[in-house]
Amino acid sequence: MNLPKLPLAQWIDHLVDWITTTLDPFFGAISTGIEWLLKNLVALLSTGPSIVLIILITLIALYTSRWGIAIFTFIGLLLIDNLGYWDATVNTIALVLSSVLLTILIGIPLGIWMSQNETAKKIITPILDFMQTMPAFVYLIPAILFFGSGVVPGIIASVIFAVAPTIRLTNLGIREVPNDLIEASQAFGSTTRQKLFKVQLPLAAPTILAGVNQSIMLALSMVVIASLVGAPGLGAEVYRAVSQIKVGEGFEAGISIVIIAIIFDRISQNLRKPLFGKVVSKKMVYTILAIVLLLGYIATAIHEYKPSANGSGNVGDQVNYKITGIDPGAGLMKATKKAMKEYGLTDKWTLNEGSSAAMTAELKKAYEKKEPIIVTGWTPHWMFKKYKLKYLEDPKGSYGKGESIHTLTRKGFSSENPGATKVLDQFNWKPSNMEEVMVDIHDGTKPADAAEKWVKAHKKEVAQWTKGAPRGGGKQVKLAYVAWESEIASTNVIAKALEQQGYDVKLTQLEAGPMFASIADGSSDAMVAAWLPTTHKDYYDKFKGKFDDLGPNMKGTKLGLTVPKYMKVNSINDLKK
Amino acid sequence: MEARNVKVAVKNVTKVFGKSPKAAVQLLKKGYSKRDILKETGSTVGVNSASFDIYEGEIFVVMGLSGSGKSTLIRMLNRLIDPSSGEILIDQEDIVKMSPAKLRDVRRKKISMVFQNFALFPHRTVLENTEFGLEIQDVDPTKRRESAMRSLELVGLKGYENQLPSQLSGGMQQRVGLARALASDTDILLMDEAFSALDPLIRKDMQDELLEIQDSMHKTIIFITHDLDEALRIGDRIALMKDGSVIQLGTPEEIMMHPADEYVERFVEDVDISRVITAGHVMKRAEKVYPDRGPRVALQIMKDQGYSSIFVVDRKQKLLGAITADAASLAIKENKSIEDVMYKEIVTVPQDTLLADVLEPMANTNFPIGVTDEGNRLKGVIIRGAVIGALAGNRDHLNGTEDDE
């Protein structure tokens, strides 16, 4: 049997393309709504100094829970403030609150519907299974196509991931109401609505709240993943720290998330039966809370109000003073920050963090609609073959000259495996070579197949690399690489070349920081993906002396701010205008 | 029996649970048994063509063991369960054909229900539970509070209105259930094993209380129970169910005296018979003597019949006293009249006294107990042997009821 592979991936791609173009206004509206909600929440939570919010949250914790929890809340929040993560925390709280608000708005009605209607239950249940188990990464990047990068796709992904327990437990809670109570309410002539609101929902409330509590925790667990598409907050702090292998900072941000999680969990668990509920009625507390929030909001609104500087048509306005970046730890991001400083793009301009996948998704979205966009770009990259793009001129040389990609091996590898070391040392090719492989991969060919194709078609180059190297005879070579398109291409190609020589090659995909760490600690043998002297400068310096640098395998790479050719701007200098 | 208004008429009502009730109904009409139908169609027969009338103001008890279909039957009366076929007329209106809106109206205004496990809403206070029916009808809050308070007072729960059901004992909880049903002021009260979850002493109290309330309110009560004692105590009429069919319908006495078949007979065997059988059932024809006949005649009668004593009555059959054989002999010797020697403090009971209530006086006297009517006229005598025989379940000792006279 030799059935052709079902083109499922292509179908999904077409579907996503179709949805992106057809439902764009709809997604735009959702996006605007969520952004508005989040912006106001953040503004509200940042009213006054941090101590105001800390005391308010402590009071809520005290009201709902025990003294111990209140003390923990107070000290925990002070610690976060002290560590310098308060702004990130406010962003995270706002993100989680918005996600939970949406979760409740979507989840409870769906759960009610599911409990009343068997057909609905049969349809919703498998969708929930799908949502809970489908890895968030899978819909995170498409979410950028629909909603643009930033916090909105992060919230959408959180809601998709977190909404299931609320729906399930609402349904369960309503269905668990004892039958004789249902009979009693019917026997007295309740309508379906009366039965629902007077009997089923009040009795299901504990179960529903348990569901909401679960949703809150799941939404919190998504903050780091949400930061991959540019959501700000503690997640981004963690991501930045980890991708730069700043263990201590990562821990600080991580512990902040834990503190927030515990506070949220305890408060939401006790919300139904507050400890001091008998002393102060719930209604009164909610009223006071509402008044405080309202006053705070008015205060912020007045404070924030500025006549809007409206579109003078310059580039900054066109792109909302936003540069779409990649992974926060990347040298490219560091270089871009430096460039922004040197070109005076400081006051209004922001550099959005995310990931290279998020950046290309954002670029695709803008490019298809011919909208202005500025991204951080580098060559070789398939996007230069796929779209018509140009680098902005960099007269001040902030990005430095072109970079080289170096081959690194772990200490001691050259003596253990001189053959493979020789091949790796002689590995050398040009950006245009690499881009051939990259476009192939981007168009759907499996990396290994694309690499094999390239190796077959370029026997002469490959022969240069393997010249004089002994055959491997099944010796193992562990190659680490980062999941950038360029590195996927080069690593697969050199792996093919080594395999041809009789080596047993194992590939390990890692983030940039861990890739360096794995060479330094010897868990990987080699990598061909060190961008120097700019992109991976931090890692290179951090692990210096713990690896052997075999020199560049490619020269002539480039970094810089990149725009589509349909934009008129040509130089970074022009952005200032 | 005076002509009475039919409040609820159940006509050929059948309920089949399962996927193909129609097929099962057809088989039922052909006379298939419940078991055969389960085998043939996989459907369970809940109630099989039940027909009866319930009169206004009576307590109608539906009695049967679990699985007999009694709970299904009562739930069809307010359509918590929809009948598979048949008609249920409430005040001449067929509830089976009613639109949902009309049905809701009937449930709100005409029928209320009390449940076996109370079915109180745990998140509502006693008062809020009681006013639930009125709240559903959007009755003005002050008014419904007043009604609810009245019903709570009626069941003796004044002062508990702000407690939660979980803070009350089982008996009190069911009083709330009863108050909730009464608050809607419906004509018909469905009581589904309302007292079965209570312990026996409380159950008796509740039965008495229900009878008391019924005395003043004259509702039409349909009461489900599996307890024959309870059925006999409170029922004006009893419908006995087995395997989904009504196998006998009658007054408690009729059911006790004339069991329709062996099943009912076996059923009534275990009943506390002293609570059903009356003095009238066990009394014998009394041997009596007029005082002017003299002690010799009295003694002769006693000798002939083998009694140790006989009653003394006047010409109008009014009971005067009793005379023993010894007293009669003494009177003959000393030439005294019957009136001089007769024992005047005779214990008497009316004819409808329950046997249970005869036992104690019987233990405290050496004389037989007289059964008299309102005018103190002697109707018969209760002797120990007959009582013991009746309690032992021997029906030979029993007089028939009305129709024997």
CSV table of N, CA and C in Angstrom, one decimal, chain A residues 180-192 194-195 198-199 202-203, chain B residues 75 78 80 104 107-108 113 115 117 119-123 132 135-136 180 184:
chain,number,residue,atom,x,y,z
A,180,ASP,N,-34.9,15.3,42.8
A,180,ASP,CA,-36.1,15.7,43.4
A,180,ASP,C,-36.3,17.2,43.6
A,181,LEU,N,-35.2,18.0,43.6
A,181,LEU,CA,-35.3,19.4,43.6
A,181,LEU,C,-35.8,20.0,42.3
A,182,ILE,N,-35.3,19.3,41.2
A,182,ILE,CA,-35.8,19.7,39.9
A,182,ILE,C,-37.3,19.4,39.8
A,183,GLU,N,-37.7,18.2,40.3
A,183,GLU,CA,-39.1,17.9,40.3
A,183,GLU,C,-39.9,18.9,41.2
A,184,ALA,N,-39.4,19.3,42.3
A,184,ALA,CA,-40.1,20.2,43.2
A,184,ALA,C,-40.3,21.5,42.5
A,185,SER,N,-39.2,22.0,41.8
A,185,SER,CA,-39.4,23.3,41.2
A,185,SER,C,-40.4,23.2,40.0
A,186,GLN,N,-40.4,22.1,39.3
A,186,GLN,CA,-41.4,21.9,38.2
A,186,GLN,C,-42.8,21.8,38.8
A,187,ALA,N,-42.9,21.0,39.9
A,187,ALA,CA,-44.2,20.7,40.4
A,187,ALA,C,-44.9,22.0,40.9
A,188,PHE,N,-44.1,23.0,41.2
A,188,PHE,CA,-44.8,24.3,41.6
A,188,PHE,C,-44.9,25.2,40.4
A,189,GLY,N,-44.7,24.7,39.2
A,189,GLY,CA,-45.0,25.5,38.0
A,189,GLY,C,-43.9,26.4,37.6
A,190,SER,N,-42.6,26.1,37.8
A,190,SER,CA,-41.5,26.9,37.4
A,190,SER,C,-41.4,26.9,35.8
A,191,THR,N,-41.1,28.0,35.3
A,191,THR,CA,-40.7,27.9,33.9
A,191,THR,C,-39.2,27.5,33.8
A,192,THR,N,-38.7,27.1,32.6
A,192,THR,CA,-37.4,26.7,32.5
A,192,THR,C,-36.4,27.7,33.1
A,194,GLN,N,-37.0,30.1,35.4
A,194,GLN,CA,-37.1,30.1,36.8
A,194,GLN,C,-36.4,29.0,37.5
A,195,LYS,N,-36.6,27.8,36.9
A,195,LYS,CA,-35.9,26.6,37.4
A,195,LYS,C,-34.4,26.8,37.4
A,198,LYS,N,-33.5,30.0,39.8
A,198,LYS,CA,-33.8,30.0,41.2
A,198,LYS,C,-33.3,28.7,41.9
A,199,VAL,N,-33.1,27.6,41.1
A,199,VAL,CA,-32.7,26.4,41.7
A,199,VAL,C,-31.4,25.9,41.1
A,202,PRO,N,-28.1,28.5,41.5
A,202,PRO,CA,-27.6,28.6,42.9
A,202,PRO,C,-27.0,27.4,43.5
A,203,LEU,N,-27.6,26.2,43.2
A,203,LEU,CA,-27.1,25.0,43.7
A,203,LEU,C,-25.8,24.5,43.0
B,75,ARG,N,-46.9,11.0,39.8
B,75,ARG,CA,-46.2,12.0,38.9
B,75,ARG,C,-46.9,12.3,37.6
B,78,ASN,N,-49.6,15.4,37.9
B,78,ASN,CA,-49.2,16.8,37.6
B,78,ASN,C,-48.2,16.8,36.5
B,80,LEU,N,-45.3,15.5,35.9
B,80,LEU,CA,-43.9,15.4,36.0
B,80,LEU,C,-43.4,14.3,35.2
B,104,ARG,N,-48.4,24.8,33.5
B,104,ARG,CA,-47.7,25.5,34.5
B,104,ARG,C,-48.8,26.2,35.4
B,107,ARG,N,-50.3,23.7,37.7
B,107,ARG,CA,-49.3,23.3,38.8
B,107,ARG,C,-49.2,24.4,39.8
B,108,ARG,N,-49.4,25.7,39.3
B,108,ARG,CA,-49.3,26.8,40.3
B,108,ARG,C,-50.5,26.9,41.1
B,113,MET,N,-47.4,19.7,45.7
B,113,MET,CA,-46.8,18.4,46.0
B,113,MET,C,-45.9,18.4,47.2
B,115,PHE,N,-42.8,15.9,48.9
B,115,PHE,CA,-41.9,14.9,48.4
B,115,PHE,C,-41.4,14.0,49.5
B,117,ASN,N,-38.3,12.8,50.1
B,117,ASN,CA,-37.1,13.2,50.8
B,117,ASN,C,-37.1,14.7,50.9
B,119,ALA,N,-37.2,17.4,49.5
B,119,ALA,CA,-36.9,18.2,48.3
B,119,ALA,C,-36.9,19.7,48.7
B,120,LEU,N,-36.4,20.0,49.8
B,120,LEU,CA,-36.3,21.5,50.1
B,120,LEU,C,-35.1,22.0,49.5
B,121,PHE,N,-35.1,23.3,49.1
B,121,PHE,CA,-34.0,23.9,48.5
B,121,PHE,C,-33.0,24.3,49.5
B,122,PRO,N,-31.8,23.7,49.5
B,122,PRO,CA,-30.9,23.9,50.7
B,122,PRO,C,-30.3,25.3,50.7
B,123,HIS,N,-30.4,26.1,49.6
B,123,HIS,CA,-29.8,27.4,49.7
B,123,HIS,C,-30.9,28.4,50.1
B,132,PHE,N,-41.8,29.6,47.9
B,132,PHE,CA,-41.3,29.3,46.6
B,132,PHE,C,-42.4,29.3,45.5
B,135,GLU,N,-43.6,32.7,44.9
B,135,GLU,CA,-42.6,33.5,44.2
B,135,GLU,C,-42.6,33.2,42.7
B,136,ILE,N,-42.7,31.9,42.4
B,136,ILE,CA,-42.8,31.5,41.0
B,136,ILE,C,-44.0,32.2,40.3
B,180,ARG,N,-44.9,24.4,52.4
B,180,ARG,CA,-44.6,24.9,51.0
B,180,ARG,C,-45.8,24.6,50.1
B,184,SER,N,-49.3,27.6,48.6
B,184,SER,CA,-49.9,27.9,47.2
B,184,SER,C,-51.4,27.8,47.2
